[in-house]
Every structure is written in C-alpha cells, then in structure tokens.
C-alpha cells in the first residue's frame, strides 16, 4: 500500500482552507514563542522615572505654558529610556473571507480578524482625533492607565522608537499620552526624534534650527535682528526686530514676508508651532 499522503491531509493541495489557516496560525505562534522578548517580565506598571517627569510637568504647567513646554523635554527623555504600552483591539485587521467550493459552493464564511506581527501597527487602527482635528497615536505609561481609557483592548508593551515610527507613518506624527486620564499631547518634533532614535532638542534650545531660521529672516527688507525663546501660545517664539522708519504699511509688509518664510513645511519635523513677535527697531 502506498504511503502517499491522503488528499485531505495537511500539506497537500487538497487541504481545506480551515486547515491551512490553522496550520499558518500554529506556525506563527511557534515563531512568536521562539522569538526573544524584552518585556517578558513587564507587569504593566508605569516607569518610576516617567512618573516623576510627569509630576514635574504638572507642577510646571501650573506656572504657565512656557514652563510646561520646558518640562515636556524631560517627559520625552524619560519615555525614550523606558517602554510604552499601546492598545490592541481583540480583532484589529479584517481577514479575507473564505469561499467554499463543492457542496457549499458560493457560501462565504467570515473569518475572525487577525493581527499583524507588529503591535504598534495594530494600535494605529485606534488612533484618536485631538480637539484641533489632528490624529494621534494613543500610548500609555501603564496598563492601568489604558484601562481607564478603554477596557475592550489589551495592553502590549513596545519600545518607544517603534511606536513613534508608526505614529509618523499613520497619524499626524503625534502621540497622546494616557488619553482618558492625562491626555498629554506629545509634540510632533519630539515624536519624530523618538522615531529616529534621537534625543529631542526643542527648537527654542536648538542652535542649528535657530540659525537656519535666522538666515532666512534676516535678509528680508525691514528685519534688523532675530532672537528666540520658548513660546507662550506656541512652541517657539520668534522675536523679530523691524525697522519702523517706513511707517505702518512697511512694517506690515515685513511681517507678512516673515510669516511666509515661517510657513515652510520643511520645518514641520523640527518645530511644532511658531508665534512671531515683532519688535520696533
């Protein structure tokens, strides 16, 4: 008697779609179990350094927006040295529908949704819309903070760099940290820096960024000097000294030219928002 495999046994062309799907799922699980994970002992608690940085940020925010922006630098640094938790829904991706042939020809059976191998990518399906209309990736400091937001998702710890890369690819390059409790918006340049594995140097403390802006603004007619500071209503305050000798219309024209220069989209990864402050010469 031949030892050839029966037509409907796994591994043959006669295998049913359900068997093929089951074998693929088992193989995937075996790969995942065999792969090392840096979060095997993670109990879902928030990192102590992140909590300290967030507490300092809350205290700074009570003093004013500029102080809060400065304290955000330490929050991002603490997050970069830790891990974050992303939410993954029970069924995050639509799976193909199986069409039976033969006796059940024409019958479609919906399959359970499946995840990718990338929890951060799955979390992108749960991106939130901020009050200003921008989309942000929800990330959490702890599993408890995530449960405050939603109870029908599961927490998955990931490295901040990967979560930032997904935010840059699928949202407006933004994070919202602990939505539902803290609702802390992490600035675009900080997320971009995290995605690149770099420390975030904010624009008001970044000499190369300031020098590039200065070289674009100072040649404009009427501009006599440019300086920088942390903003109140925006990330960066650009102080522009304008020659007022030409009268109000000339000052207005100079300011309009400055606004046109600062609208450069190439600076979007380096500066979140800008406020121009004209000063009379």
PDB file of C-alpha atoms in Angstrom:
ATOM      1  CA  UNK A   1       0.000   0.000   0.000  1.00  0.00           C
ATOM      2  CA  UNK A   2       1.331   3.370  -0.895  1.00  0.00           C
ATOM      3  CA  UNK A   3       2.455   5.660   1.903  1.00  0.00           C
ATOM      4  CA  UNK A   4       1.436   8.742  -0.075  1.00  0.00           C
ATOM      5  CA  UNK A   5      -0.353  11.407   1.925  1.00  0.00           C
ATOM      6  CA  UNK A   6      -4.122  11.313   1.755  1.00  0.00           C
ATOM      7  CA  UNK A   7      -5.674  14.058  -0.376  1.00  0.00           C
ATOM      8  CA  UNK A   8      -7.158  15.981   2.556  1.00  0.00           C
ATOM      9  CA  UNK A   9      -4.234  15.698   4.993  1.00  0.00           C
ATOM     10  CA  UNK A  10      -2.333  18.888   5.883  1.00  0.00           C
ATOM     11  CA  UNK A  11       0.371  19.835   3.474  1.00  0.00           C
ATOM     12  CA  UNK A  12      -1.413  18.736   0.329  1.00  0.00           C
ATOM     13  CA  UNK A  13      -3.238  20.616  -2.370  1.00  0.00           C
ATOM     14  CA  UNK A  14      -6.475  19.070  -1.069  1.00  0.00           C
ATOM     15  CA  UNK A  15      -6.235  20.739   2.328  1.00  0.00           C
ATOM     16  CA  UNK A  16      -9.314  22.719   3.313  1.00  0.00           C
ATOM     17  CA  UNK A  17      -8.983  26.484   3.871  1.00  0.00           C
ATOM     18  CA  UNK A  18      -9.664  25.980   7.588  1.00  0.00           C
ATOM     19  CA  UNK A  19      -6.789  23.512   7.910  1.00  0.00           C
ATOM     20  CA  UNK A  20      -4.423  25.775   6.003  1.00  0.00           C
ATOM     21  CA  UNK A  21      -5.394  28.728   8.213  1.00  0.00           C
ATOM     22  CA  UNK A  22      -4.943  26.651  11.371  1.00  0.00           C
ATOM     23  CA  UNK A  23      -1.502  25.466  10.306  1.00  0.00           C
ATOM     24  CA  UNK A  24      -0.454  29.015   9.446  1.00  0.00           C
ATOM     25  CA  UNK A  25      -1.677  30.255  12.825  1.00  0.00           C
ATOM     26  CA  UNK A  26       0.201  27.499  14.624  1.00  0.00           C
ATOM     27  CA  UNK A  27       3.393  28.241  12.716  1.00  0.00           C
ATOM     28  CA  UNK A  28       3.075  31.928  13.547  1.00  0.00           C
ATOM     29  CA  UNK A  29       2.557  31.155  17.235  1.00  0.00           C
ATOM     30  CA  UNK A  30       5.614  28.912  17.253  1.00  0.00           C
ATOM     31  CA  UNK A  31       7.696  31.712  15.746  1.00  0.00           C
ATOM     32  CA  UNK A  32       6.422  34.209  18.296  1.00  0.00           C
ATOM     33  CA  UNK A  33       7.102  31.858  21.210  1.00  0.00           C
ATOM     34  CA  UNK A  34      10.592  31.163  19.944  1.00  0.00           C
ATOM     35  CA  UNK A  35      11.429  34.843  19.491  1.00  0.00           C
ATOM     36  CA  UNK A  36      13.052  36.586  22.473  1.00  0.00           C
ATOM     37  CA  UNK A  37      11.011  39.373  24.040  1.00  0.00           C
ATOM     38  CA  UNK A  38      12.472  42.238  26.075  1.00  0.00           C
ATOM     39  CA  UNK A  39       9.214  42.584  28.019  1.00  0.00           C
ATOM     40  CA  UNK A  40       8.766  39.074  29.393  1.00  0.00           C
ATOM     41  CA  UNK A  41       8.765  40.350  32.990  1.00  0.00           C
ATOM     42  CA  UNK A  42       6.776  43.522  32.356  1.00  0.00           C
ATOM     43  CA  UNK A  43       3.910  43.757  34.870  1.00  0.00           C
ATOM     44  CA  UNK A  44       2.304  46.756  33.179  1.00  0.00           C
ATOM     45  CA  UNK A  45       3.347  49.295  35.805  1.00  0.00           C
ATOM     46  CA  UNK A  46       4.479  52.788  34.903  1.00  0.00           C
ATOM     47  CA  UNK A  47       8.205  53.541  34.951  1.00  0.00           C
ATOM     48  CA  UNK A  48       9.207  55.497  38.062  1.00  0.00           C
ATOM     49  CA  UNK A  49      11.270  57.994  36.061  1.00  0.00           C
ATOM     50  CA  UNK A  50       8.347  58.630  33.708  1.00  0.00           C
ATOM     51  CA  UNK A  51       6.020  59.210  36.660  1.00  0.00           C
ATOM     52  CA  UNK A  52       8.481  61.668  38.204  1.00  0.00           C
ATOM     53  CA  UNK A  53       8.804  63.552  34.921  1.00  0.00           C
ATOM     54  CA  UNK A  54       5.028  63.725  34.547  1.00  0.00           C
ATOM     55  CA  UNK A  55       4.638  65.042  38.081  1.00  0.00           C
ATOM     56  CA  UNK A  56       7.227  67.734  37.347  1.00  0.00           C
ATOM     57  CA  UNK A  57       5.339  68.592  34.156  1.00  0.00           C
ATOM     58  CA  UNK A  58       2.082  69.023  36.067  1.00  0.00           C
ATOM     59  CA  UNK A  59       3.797  71.356  38.521  1.00  0.00           C
ATOM     60  CA  UNK A  60       5.358  73.330  35.661  1.00  0.00           C
ATOM     61  CA  UNK A  61       2.033  73.585  33.831  1.00  0.00           C
ATOM     62  CA  UNK A  62       0.572  75.338  36.863  1.00  0.00           C
ATOM     63  CA  UNK A  63       3.187  78.069  36.369  1.00  0.00           C
ATOM     64  CA  UNK A  64       2.461  78.672  32.704  1.00  0.00           C
ATOM     65  CA  UNK A  65       2.634  77.286  29.141  1.00  0.00           C
ATOM     66  CA  UNK A  66       6.327  78.112  28.647  1.00  0.00           C
ATOM     67  CA  UNK A  67       7.265  76.227  31.807  1.00  0.00           C
ATOM     68  CA  UNK A  68       5.134  73.283  30.728  1.00  0.00           C
ATOM     69  CA  UNK A  69       6.878  73.149  27.351  1.00  0.00           C
ATOM     70  CA  UNK A  70      10.270  73.098  29.037  1.00  0.00           C
ATOM     71  CA  UNK A  71       9.178  70.295  31.370  1.00  0.00           C
ATOM     72  CA  UNK A  72       7.918  68.282  28.378  1.00  0.00           C
ATOM     73  CA  UNK A  73      11.542  67.804  27.326  1.00  0.00           C
ATOM     74  CA  UNK A  74      12.165  65.751  30.472  1.00  0.00           C
ATOM     75  CA  UNK A  75       8.967  63.758  29.934  1.00  0.00           C
ATOM     76  CA  UNK A  76      10.094  62.789  26.427  1.00  0.00           C
ATOM     77  CA  UNK A  77      13.582  61.893  27.678  1.00  0.00           C
ATOM     78  CA  UNK A  78      12.082  59.628  30.346  1.00  0.00           C
ATOM     79  CA  UNK A  79       9.776  57.978  27.817  1.00  0.00           C
ATOM     80  CA  UNK A  80      12.669  57.377  25.436  1.00  0.00           C
ATOM     81  CA  UNK A  81      14.560  55.485  28.156  1.00  0.00           C
ATOM     82  CA  UNK A  82      11.524  53.401  29.100  1.00  0.00           C
ATOM     83  CA  UNK A  83       8.886  51.469  27.229  1.00  0.00           C
ATOM     84  CA  UNK A  84       5.356  52.482  26.323  1.00  0.00           C
ATOM     85  CA  UNK A  85       2.159  50.482  26.135  1.00  0.00           C
ATOM     86  CA  UNK A  86       0.000  50.531  23.020  1.00  0.00           C
ATOM     87  CA  UNK A  87      -3.595  49.312  22.844  1.00  0.00           C
ATOM     88  CA  UNK A  88      -4.528  46.477  20.539  1.00  0.00           C
ATOM     89  CA  UNK A  89      -8.143  45.563  19.860  1.00  0.00           C
ATOM     90  CA  UNK A  90      -9.259  41.949  20.036  1.00  0.00           C
ATOM     91  CA  UNK A  91      -9.697  41.908  16.245  1.00  0.00           C
ATOM     92  CA  UNK A  92      -7.654  44.638  14.679  1.00  0.00           C
ATOM     93  CA  UNK A  93      -7.447  43.744  10.990  1.00  0.00           C
ATOM     94  CA  UNK A  94     -10.097  42.481   8.566  1.00  0.00           C
ATOM     95  CA  UNK A  95      -9.343  38.978   7.394  1.00  0.00           C
ATOM     96  CA  UNK A  96     -10.202  37.575   3.964  1.00  0.00           C
ATOM     97  CA  UNK A  97     -13.497  35.745   3.582  1.00  0.00           C
ATOM     98  CA  UNK A  98     -13.326  32.018   2.826  1.00  0.00           C
ATOM     99  CA  UNK A  99     -15.421  30.828  -0.123  1.00  0.00           C
ATOM    100  CA  UNK A 100     -16.329  27.126  -0.001  1.00  0.00           C
ATOM    101  CA  UNK A 101     -16.191  25.081  -3.183  1.00  0.00           C
ATOM    102  CA  UNK A 102     -18.048  21.922  -3.985  1.00  0.00           C
ATOM    103  CA  UNK A 103     -21.045  21.092  -1.780  1.00  0.00           C
ATOM    104  CA  UNK A 104     -21.134  24.573  -0.230  1.00  0.00           C
ATOM    105  CA  UNK A 105     -20.192  26.430  -3.393  1.00  0.00           C
ATOM    106  CA  UNK A 106     -20.953  30.100  -3.250  1.00  0.00           C
ATOM    107  CA  UNK A 107     -21.185  30.232   0.554  1.00  0.00           C
ATOM    108  CA  UNK A 108     -18.933  32.851   2.188  1.00  0.00           C
ATOM    109  CA  UNK A 109     -17.870  32.332   5.790  1.00  0.00           C
ATOM    110  CA  UNK A 110     -16.420  35.385   7.561  1.00  0.00           C
ATOM    111  CA  UNK A 111     -13.231  34.621   9.425  1.00  0.00           C
ATOM    112  CA  UNK A 112     -12.005  36.145  12.673  1.00  0.00           C
ATOM    113  CA  UNK A 113      -9.868  39.217  12.207  1.00  0.00           C
ATOM    114  CA  UNK A 114      -6.153  38.760  12.635  1.00  0.00           C
ATOM    115  CA  UNK A 115      -3.284  40.867  13.893  1.00  0.00           C
ATOM    116  CA  UNK A 116      -0.008  41.697  12.267  1.00  0.00           C
ATOM    117  CA  UNK A 117       3.287  40.832  13.942  1.00  0.00           C
ATOM    118  CA  UNK A 118       3.595  44.495  14.927  1.00  0.00           C
ATOM    119  CA  UNK A 119       1.504  45.635  17.899  1.00  0.00           C
ATOM    120  CA  UNK A 120       2.262  49.289  17.213  1.00  0.00           C
ATOM    121  CA  UNK A 121       0.937  48.921  13.678  1.00  0.00           C
ATOM    122  CA  UNK A 122      -2.216  47.270  15.029  1.00  0.00           C
ATOM    123  CA  UNK A 123      -2.600  50.143  17.504  1.00  0.00           C
ATOM    124  CA  UNK A 124      -2.731  52.609  14.610  1.00  0.00           C
ATOM    125  CA  UNK A 125      -6.282  51.413  13.989  1.00  0.00           C
ATOM    126  CA  UNK A 126      -7.173  53.034  17.329  1.00  0.00           C
ATOM    127  CA  UNK A 127      -5.720  56.464  16.534  1.00  0.00           C
ATOM    128  CA  UNK A 128      -7.612  59.270  18.267  1.00  0.00           C
ATOM    129  CA  UNK A 129      -8.677  62.647  16.941  1.00  0.00           C
ATOM    130  CA  UNK A 130      -7.492  65.595  19.014  1.00  0.00           C
ATOM    131  CA  UNK A 131      -9.621  68.715  19.613  1.00  0.00           C
ATOM    132  CA  UNK A 132      -7.779  70.562  16.816  1.00  0.00           C
ATOM    133  CA  UNK A 133      -8.602  67.809  14.327  1.00  0.00           C
ATOM    134  CA  UNK A 134      -5.147  66.193  14.211  1.00  0.00           C
ATOM    135  CA  UNK A 135      -4.807  62.433  14.607  1.00  0.00           C
ATOM    136  CA  UNK A 136      -2.513  60.971  17.254  1.00  0.00           C
ATOM    137  CA  UNK A 137      -1.411  57.505  18.290  1.00  0.00           C
ATOM    138  CA  UNK A 138      -2.597  56.656  21.821  1.00  0.00           C
ATOM    139  CA  UNK A 139       0.261  55.454  24.016  1.00  0.00           C
ATOM    140  CA  UNK A 140       0.199  54.685  27.715  1.00  0.00           C
ATOM    141  CA  UNK A 141       2.518  54.690  30.673  1.00  0.00           C
ATOM    142  CA  UNK A 142       0.817  51.689  32.267  1.00  0.00           C
ATOM    143  CA  UNK A 143      -1.804  49.031  31.715  1.00  0.00           C
ATOM    144  CA  UNK A 144      -3.928  50.670  34.427  1.00  0.00           C
ATOM    145  CA  UNK A 145      -3.912  53.982  32.537  1.00  0.00           C
ATOM    146  CA  UNK A 146      -5.003  52.143  29.392  1.00  0.00           C
ATOM    147  CA  UNK A 147      -7.930  50.512  31.217  1.00  0.00           C
ATOM    148  CA  UNK A 148      -9.069  53.980  32.288  1.00  0.00           C
ATOM    149  CA  UNK A 149      -9.374  54.812  28.601  1.00  0.00           C
ATOM    150  CA  UNK A 150     -10.917  51.591  27.295  1.00  0.00           C
ATOM    151  CA  UNK A 151     -11.493  48.153  28.721  1.00  0.00           C
ATOM    152  CA  UNK A 152     -12.023  46.314  25.436  1.00  0.00           C
ATOM    153  CA  UNK A 153      -8.386  46.485  24.320  1.00  0.00           C
ATOM    154  CA  UNK A 154      -5.313  44.659  25.509  1.00  0.00           C
ATOM    155  CA  UNK A 155      -2.040  46.293  26.573  1.00  0.00           C
ATOM    156  CA  UNK A 156       1.097  45.488  24.608  1.00  0.00           C
ATOM    157  CA  UNK A 157       4.484  46.900  25.701  1.00  0.00           C
ATOM    158  CA  UNK A 158       6.680  48.196  22.880  1.00  0.00           C
ATOM    159  CA  UNK A 159       9.840  50.212  22.503  1.00  0.00           C
ATOM    160  CA  UNK A 160       9.113  53.951  22.119  1.00  0.00           C
ATOM    161  CA  UNK A 161      11.003  54.166  18.832  1.00  0.00           C
ATOM    162  CA  UNK A 162       8.688  51.699  17.096  1.00  0.00           C
ATOM    163  CA  UNK A 163       5.552  53.361  18.448  1.00  0.00           C
ATOM    164  CA  UNK A 164       6.888  56.709  17.228  1.00  0.00           C
ATOM    165  CA  UNK A 165       7.675  55.309  13.776  1.00  0.00           C
ATOM    166  CA  UNK A 166       4.109  54.064  13.419  1.00  0.00           C
ATOM    167  CA  UNK A 167       2.768  57.428  14.604  1.00  0.00           C
ATOM    168  CA  UNK A 168       4.841  59.151  11.916  1.00  0.00           C
ATOM    169  CA  UNK A 169       3.580  56.775   9.241  1.00  0.00           C
ATOM    170  CA  UNK A 170      -0.112  56.573  10.147  1.00  0.00           C
ATOM    171  CA  UNK A 171      -1.056  59.722  12.099  1.00  0.00           C
ATOM    172  CA  UNK A 172      -0.107  63.395  12.119  1.00  0.00           C
ATOM    173  CA  UNK A 173       3.198  62.403  13.765  1.00  0.00           C
ATOM    174  CA  UNK A 174       1.709  62.875  17.198  1.00  0.00           C
ATOM    175  CA  UNK A 175       1.254  60.903  20.398  1.00  0.00           C
ATOM    176  CA  UNK A 176      -1.380  61.439  23.020  1.00  0.00           C
ATOM    177  CA  UNK A 177      -0.078  60.051  26.299  1.00  0.00           C
ATOM    178  CA  UNK A 178      -2.557  58.350  28.618  1.00  0.00           C
ATOM    179  CA  UNK A 179      -5.777  59.506  26.937  1.00  0.00           C
ATOM    180  CA  UNK A 180      -8.662  59.297  29.357  1.00  0.00           C
ATOM    181  CA  UNK A 181      -6.552  60.425  32.299  1.00  0.00           C
ATOM    182  CA  UNK A 182      -3.660  62.736  31.419  1.00  0.00           C
ATOM    183  CA  UNK A 183      -4.463  63.429  27.749  1.00  0.00           C
ATOM    184  CA  UNK A 184      -0.956  64.778  27.264  1.00  0.00           C
ATOM    185  CA  UNK A 185      -0.112  65.700  23.682  1.00  0.00           C
ATOM    186  CA  UNK A 186       3.491  64.864  22.813  1.00  0.00           C
ATOM    187  CA  UNK A 187       4.745  67.415  20.247  1.00  0.00           C
ATOM    188  CA  UNK A 188       5.396  66.410  16.651  1.00  0.00           C
ATOM    189  CA  UNK A 189       9.158  67.159  16.715  1.00  0.00           C
ATOM    190  CA  UNK A 190       9.511  65.001  19.833  1.00  0.00           C
ATOM    191  CA  UNK A 191       7.744  62.064  18.166  1.00  0.00           C
ATOM    192  CA  UNK A 192       9.865  62.494  15.030  1.00  0.00           C
ATOM    193  CA  UNK A 193      13.032  62.474  17.161  1.00  0.00           C
ATOM    194  CA  UNK A 194      11.888  59.338  19.002  1.00  0.00           C
ATOM    195  CA  UNK A 195      11.170  57.636  15.678  1.00  0.00           C
ATOM    196  CA  UNK A 196      14.737  58.325  14.616  1.00  0.00           C
ATOM    197  CA  UNK A 197      16.176  57.089  17.911  1.00  0.00           C
ATOM    198  CA  UNK A 198      17.387  60.584  18.800  1.00  0.00           C
ATOM    199  CA  UNK A 199      17.036  62.737  21.866  1.00  0.00           C
ATOM    200  CA  UNK A 200      14.610  65.602  21.339  1.00  0.00           C
ATOM    201  CA  UNK A 201      16.190  69.043  21.377  1.00  0.00           C
ATOM    202  CA  UNK A 202      13.320  71.568  21.290  1.00  0.00           C
ATOM    203  CA  UNK A 203      13.504  74.414  18.813  1.00  0.00           C
ATOM    204  CA  UNK A 204      13.985  77.093  21.473  1.00  0.00           C
ATOM    205  CA  UNK A 205      17.171  75.299  22.577  1.00  0.00           C
ATOM    206  CA  UNK A 206      18.343  74.131  19.154  1.00  0.00           C
ATOM    207  CA  UNK A 207      21.070  76.418  17.684  1.00  0.00           C
ATOM    208  CA  UNK A 208      21.135  74.775  14.207  1.00  0.00           C
ATOM    209  CA  UNK A 209      17.370  75.213  13.823  1.00  0.00           C
ATOM    210  CA  UNK A 210      17.553  78.803  15.015  1.00  0.00           C
ATOM    211  CA  UNK A 211      20.452  79.583  12.715  1.00  0.00           C
ATOM    212  CA  UNK A 212      18.544  78.250   9.725  1.00  0.00           C
ATOM    213  CA  UNK A 213      15.557  80.420  10.600  1.00  0.00           C
ATOM    214  CA  UNK A 214      17.774  83.430  11.163  1.00  0.00           C
ATOM    215  CA  UNK A 215      19.456  83.068   7.776  1.00  0.00           C
ATOM    216  CA  UNK A 216      16.023  83.070   6.121  1.00  0.00           C
ATOM    217  CA  UNK A 217      14.570  86.015   8.039  1.00  0.00           C
ATOM    218  CA  UNK A 218      17.431  88.486   8.435  1.00  0.00           C
ATOM    219  CA  UNK A 219      17.864  89.180   4.678  1.00  0.00           C
ATOM    220  CA  UNK A 220      14.218  90.322   4.439  1.00  0.00           C
ATOM    221  CA  UNK A 221      13.734  94.042   3.938  1.00  0.00           C
ATOM    222  CA  UNK A 222      12.990  95.753   7.230  1.00  0.00           C
ATOM    223  CA  UNK A 223      14.308  92.966   9.510  1.00  0.00           C
ATOM    224  CA  UNK A 224      17.198  94.174  11.660  1.00  0.00           C
ATOM    225  CA  UNK A 225      17.540  91.331  14.204  1.00  0.00           C
ATOM    226  CA  UNK A 226      16.079  87.928  15.127  1.00  0.00           C
ATOM    227  CA  UNK A 227      16.015  86.213  18.536  1.00  0.00           C
ATOM    228  CA  UNK A 228      14.273  83.147  20.006  1.00  0.00           C
ATOM    229  CA  UNK A 229      12.540  81.997  23.186  1.00  0.00           C
ATOM    230  CA  UNK A 230      10.127  79.318  24.364  1.00  0.00           C
ATOM    231  CA  UNK A 231       6.644  80.348  23.300  1.00  0.00           C
ATOM    232  CA  UNK A 232       3.540  81.008  25.336  1.00  0.00           C
ATOM    233  CA  UNK A 233       0.822  80.056  22.864  1.00  0.00           C
ATOM    234  CA  UNK A 234       3.200  78.116  20.584  1.00  0.00           C
ATOM    235  CA  UNK A 235       6.344  76.021  20.873  1.00  0.00           C
ATOM    236  CA  UNK A 236       8.739  78.646  19.561  1.00  0.00           C
ATOM    237  CA  UNK A 237       8.610  82.405  19.905  1.00  0.00           C
ATOM    238  CA  UNK A 238      10.500  84.243  17.172  1.00  0.00           C
ATOM    239  CA  UNK A 239      11.336  87.819  18.170  1.00  0.00           C
ATOM    240  CA  UNK A 240      11.794  89.964  15.070  1.00  0.00           C
ATOM    241  CA  UNK A 241      13.108  93.493  15.298  1.00  0.00           C
ATOM    242  CA  UNK A 242      11.622  95.506  12.427  1.00  0.00           C
ATOM    243  CA  UNK A 243      12.708  98.918  11.189  1.00  0.00           C
ATOM    244  CA  UNK A 244       9.705 101.180  11.732  1.00  0.00           C
ATOM    245  CA  UNK A 245      11.097 104.095   9.730  1.00  0.00           C
ATOM    246  CA  UNK A 246       8.997 103.166   6.682  1.00  0.00           C
ATOM    247  CA  UNK A 247       5.719 103.502   8.581  1.00  0.00           C
ATOM    248  CA  UNK A 248       2.976 101.086   9.483  1.00  0.00           C
ATOM    249  CA  UNK A 249       2.471  99.731   5.962  1.00  0.00           C
ATOM    250  CA  UNK A 250       6.160  98.870   5.614  1.00  0.00           C
ATOM    251  CA  UNK A 251       6.143  97.105   8.980  1.00  0.00           C
ATOM    252  CA  UNK A 252       3.064  95.130   7.948  1.00  0.00           C
ATOM    253  CA  UNK A 253       4.714  94.105   4.676  1.00  0.00           C
ATOM    254  CA  UNK A 254       7.835  92.947   6.500  1.00  0.00           C
ATOM    255  CA  UNK A 255       5.800  90.926   8.983  1.00  0.00           C
ATOM    256  CA  UNK A 256       3.835  89.305   6.156  1.00  0.00           C
ATOM    257  CA  UNK A 257       7.091  88.314   4.449  1.00  0.00           C
ATOM    258  CA  UNK A 258       8.297  86.780   7.733  1.00  0.00           C
ATOM    259  CA  UNK A 259       5.085  84.792   8.089  1.00  0.00           C
ATOM    260  CA  UNK A 260       5.520  83.477   4.541  1.00  0.00           C
ATOM    261  CA  UNK A 261       9.049  82.289   5.346  1.00  0.00           C
ATOM    262  CA  UNK A 262       7.946  80.576   8.566  1.00  0.00           C
ATOM    263  CA  UNK A 263       5.218  78.658   6.706  1.00  0.00           C
ATOM    264  CA  UNK A 264       7.951  76.425   5.254  1.00  0.00           C
ATOM    265  CA  UNK A 265       6.611  72.822   5.578  1.00  0.00           C
ATOM    266  CA  UNK A 266      10.176  71.503   5.702  1.00  0.00           C
ATOM    267  CA  UNK A 267      10.380  72.754   9.294  1.00  0.00           C
ATOM    268  CA  UNK A 268       7.400  70.681  10.397  1.00  0.00           C
ATOM    269  CA  UNK A 269       9.620  67.940  11.809  1.00  0.00           C
ATOM    270  CA  UNK A 270      11.675  70.441  13.805  1.00  0.00           C
ATOM    271  CA  UNK A 271       9.125  72.983  15.005  1.00  0.00           C
ATOM    272  CA  UNK A 272       5.596  72.214  16.114  1.00  0.00           C
ATOM    273  CA  UNK A 273       4.102  75.704  16.240  1.00  0.00           C
ATOM    274  CA  UNK A 274       5.531  79.238  15.957  1.00  0.00           C
ATOM    275  CA  UNK A 275       4.488  82.662  17.178  1.00  0.00           C
ATOM    276  CA  UNK A 276       6.037  85.759  15.602  1.00  0.00           C
ATOM    277  CA  UNK A 277       6.607  88.725  17.883  1.00  0.00           C
ATOM    278  CA  UNK A 278       7.542  91.922  16.001  1.00  0.00           C
ATOM    279  CA  UNK A 279       9.547  94.498  17.926  1.00  0.00           C
ATOM    280  CA  UNK A 280      10.129  98.094  16.778  1.00  0.00           C
ATOM    281  CA  UNK A 281      13.726  98.901  15.928  1.00  0.00           C
TER     282      UNK A 281
END
